[in-house]
Amino acid sequence: MKRISAIASAAALSLLLAACGGGDGDKGSAGSSGGGDGDKSGGGEVAVVTWWEAGSEKKGLEELETIFADQHSNFTFKNAAIAGGGGSQAKQKLSADLAASNPPDTFQAHAGAELSDYIDAMQIEDVSDLYDEFELRDAFPDTLIDRLTVDGKIYSVPSNVHRANVVWANPAVLEEAGIDPEAQPADIDAWIADMEKVKEAGKTPITIGMAWTQLQLLETVLMADLGADAYNGLFDGSTDWAGPEVTKALEHYEAIKELADTSSLTEDWEPAISPVIEGNAAYNVMGDWAVAAFDSAGKTYGEDYIAFPVPGTDGMFDFLADSFTLPVGAKNAEGAKAWLDTISSKEGQIAFNKVKGSIPARSDLTDEEKAEFGQYQQDAMTSFGEDTIVSSIAHGAAAPVAVSNEMNDACAKFWEGASDLAGFQAELADAAKAMAK
Ligand code: BGC
């Protein structure tokens, strides 16, 4: 079985570079104003809203702050981060501030359906012209540009790409349960069988956190059981949320729930994954920002922890991208544009992503630049170039915020035992109705 940790060969990297049209040398920071103090216009504070407020995520933001200070020294970064992984608090606050015409200068959002909320409400500007000014049109892969474009216009600038269908596992715990860490389970049934072995060995099979982490686990089980095409059909009406295929996936989800440690159901992702880091639990499903948490704890990839696609989703890349906006009525629009320049510049993307666990949204990195990244990230770059891209529900790529919020609520009820499987499925189907056009 192929683990994500399989070493990407130089040949595979060259192929990926060729596919992405890159590899012909670093042209340095993109754009007219990047890479120095060229931009002398404007000045003042630039209020940046993210949910990278703590831990490894905060360290990533600090990298961007440093490059911003270097590239645009006439502006001052103002950290307006709002705590809560997955944007669990930030999105609510943003929605209230935007509705009250009190926007920050720029804010973190997700490429894909989530942006449509802000676009429909005319709360963010079309930034297509910046793609020309910063020479970004060829810097990003088409898969990403497609998910950013609405009616021919682009409303945000991505800083990174994350993968959400990743199992993080503690090999020592697996070995104690008689499971070969090298042998990746082929499907959800085989994975559940392994979890049962962990339970028999007296260890925690899988941990889970607050509602959005529950929704993220759910989307990966749906991918595993439905396959990429039928999973995609959940968002265009061609797969029925109330149908038997989804019921089967929910039965798997319920079986995993029965094996999970439910003591962290209201906790954020970092405390929820911590038992895996510490060697007290076998598995956690989390986006690849988790790699930064393991690394910050001094753990070594391939030794202290391993990662593999959620069983049944090998060859699928559960995609999400953080993407920054220019809100309508931003007080410091020039400052926001300077921020968008920094986060899209090669220098900014390399510095930030190395620390964040994500991969650069830009696909024009040289082999040398790629080699600066950790092994997990190099493997993720290869997967992003080769796999079938499917969109995350929990992280705004597949569904608008209103839909993912309702699905979060449905998950929370199910995990707390306040709904049964039939009730859960009915609530998910109900939430999905808002997507039917
Ligand atoms: C964001 C990531 C972040 C994660 C956990 C996701 O929605 O895209 O950048 O690390 O939430 O907070």
PDB file of C-alpha atoms in Angstrom, residues 26-35 52 64 67-68 71-72 106 127 129-141 144-145 148 154 156-160 322-325 336-353 359-365:
ATOM      1  CA  ASP A  26      12.636  31.744 -10.150  1.00  0.00           C
ATOM      2  CA  LYS A  27      11.526  35.098 -11.430  1.00  0.00           C
ATOM      3  CA  GLY A  28      11.397  36.329  -7.853  1.00  0.00           C
ATOM      4  CA  SER A  29       8.421  37.945  -6.247  1.00  0.00           C
ATOM      5  CA  ALA A  30       5.593  38.551  -8.688  1.00  0.00           C
ATOM      6  CA  GLY A  31       4.100  41.933  -9.316  1.00  0.00           C
ATOM      7  CA  SER A  32       5.210  45.467  -9.738  1.00  0.00           C
ATOM      8  CA  SER A  33       5.406  46.181  -6.049  1.00  0.00           C
ATOM      9  CA  GLY A  34       6.649  42.906  -4.536  1.00  0.00           C
ATOM     10  CA  GLY A  35      10.107  42.093  -3.326  1.00  0.00           C
ATOM     11  CA  TRP A  52      -4.760  31.783  12.486  1.00  0.00           C
ATOM     12  CA  LEU A  64       3.593  36.560   6.174  1.00  0.00           C
ATOM     13  CA  ILE A  67       7.593  39.342   4.388  1.00  0.00           C
ATOM     14  CA  PHE A  68       4.905  42.051   4.253  1.00  0.00           C
ATOM     15  CA  GLN A  71       8.021  44.119   0.769  1.00  0.00           C
ATOM     16  CA  HIS A  72       5.734  46.994   1.819  1.00  0.00           C
ATOM     17  CA  THR A 106      -8.779  42.162   4.011  1.00  0.00           C
ATOM     18  CA  VAL A 127      -9.716  41.806  -8.014  1.00  0.00           C
ATOM     19  CA  ASP A 129      -7.002  43.437 -12.438  1.00  0.00           C
ATOM     20  CA  LEU A 130      -4.558  42.496  -9.660  1.00  0.00           C
ATOM     21  CA  TYR A 131      -4.078  39.126 -11.372  1.00  0.00           C
ATOM     22  CA  ASP A 132      -2.705  41.047 -14.351  1.00  0.00           C
ATOM     23  CA  GLU A 133      -0.749  43.534 -12.251  1.00  0.00           C
ATOM     24  CA  PHE A 134       0.884  40.806 -10.109  1.00  0.00           C
ATOM     25  CA  GLU A 135       1.204  38.390 -13.078  1.00  0.00           C
ATOM     26  CA  LEU A 136      -0.808  35.700 -11.341  1.00  0.00           C
ATOM     27  CA  ARG A 137      -2.825  34.238 -14.200  1.00  0.00           C
ATOM     28  CA  ASP A 138      -0.134  31.723 -15.121  1.00  0.00           C
ATOM     29  CA  ALA A 139       1.220  31.372 -11.605  1.00  0.00           C
ATOM     30  CA  PHE A 140      -1.787  29.390 -10.301  1.00  0.00           C
ATOM     31  CA  PRO A 141      -3.024  26.074 -11.705  1.00  0.00           C
ATOM     32  CA  LEU A 144      -7.580  26.772  -8.611  1.00  0.00           C
ATOM     33  CA  ILE A 145      -8.378  29.615 -11.026  1.00  0.00           C
ATOM     34  CA  LEU A 148     -11.920  31.301  -7.864  1.00  0.00           C
ATOM     35  CA  ILE A 154     -11.966  36.711  -9.650  1.00  0.00           C
ATOM     36  CA  SER A 156      -9.832  36.759  -4.011  1.00  0.00           C
ATOM     37  CA  VAL A 157      -6.158  35.813  -4.021  1.00  0.00           C
ATOM     38  CA  PRO A 158      -5.080  32.400  -2.624  1.00  0.00           C
ATOM     39  CA  SER A 159      -2.172  32.017  -0.238  1.00  0.00           C
ATOM     40  CA  ASN A 160      -2.088  28.227  -0.075  1.00  0.00           C
ATOM     41  CA  ASP A 322      -7.252  29.976   1.913  1.00  0.00           C
ATOM     42  CA  SER A 323      -7.858  33.040  -0.171  1.00  0.00           C
ATOM     43  CA  PHE A 324      -7.772  36.722   0.767  1.00  0.00           C
ATOM     44  CA  THR A 325     -10.262  39.378  -0.286  1.00  0.00           C
ATOM     45  CA  ALA A 336      -5.073  45.482   1.290  1.00  0.00           C
ATOM     46  CA  LYS A 337      -3.718  45.287  -2.264  1.00  0.00           C
ATOM     47  CA  ALA A 338      -0.186  45.343  -0.894  1.00  0.00           C
ATOM     48  CA  TRP A 339      -1.157  42.428   1.397  1.00  0.00           C
ATOM     49  CA  LEU A 340      -2.579  40.537  -1.594  1.00  0.00           C
ATOM     50  CA  ASP A 341       0.701  41.149  -3.395  1.00  0.00           C
ATOM     51  CA  THR A 342       2.716  39.715  -0.515  1.00  0.00           C
ATOM     52  CA  ILE A 343       0.578  36.612   0.023  1.00  0.00           C
ATOM     53  CA  SER A 344       0.623  35.790  -3.691  1.00  0.00           C
ATOM     54  CA  SER A 345       4.337  36.482  -4.203  1.00  0.00           C
ATOM     55  CA  LYS A 346       6.651  33.515  -4.455  1.00  0.00           C
ATOM     56  CA  GLU A 347       8.600  34.741  -1.471  1.00  0.00           C
ATOM     57  CA  GLY A 348       5.452  35.059   0.646  1.00  0.00           C
ATOM     58  CA  GLN A 349       4.032  31.703  -0.431  1.00  0.00           C
ATOM     59  CA  ILE A 350       7.245  29.802   0.216  1.00  0.00           C
ATOM     60  CA  ALA A 351       7.869  31.339   3.650  1.00  0.00           C
ATOM     61  CA  PHE A 352       4.274  30.944   4.774  1.00  0.00           C
ATOM     62  CA  ASN A 353       3.539  27.458   3.465  1.00  0.00           C
ATOM     63  CA  ILE A 359       1.459  23.771  -0.215  1.00  0.00           C
ATOM     64  CA  PRO A 360       1.883  26.949  -2.233  1.00  0.00           C
ATOM     65  CA  ALA A 361      -1.090  27.861  -4.401  1.00  0.00           C
ATOM     66  CA  ARG A 362       1.469  28.867  -7.038  1.00  0.00           C
ATOM     67  CA  SER A 363       2.501  26.052  -9.331  1.00  0.00           C
ATOM     68  CA  ASP A 364       5.677  27.673 -10.629  1.00  0.00           C
ATOM     69  CA  LEU A 365       8.116  26.605  -7.942  1.00  0.00           C
TER      70      LEU A 365
END
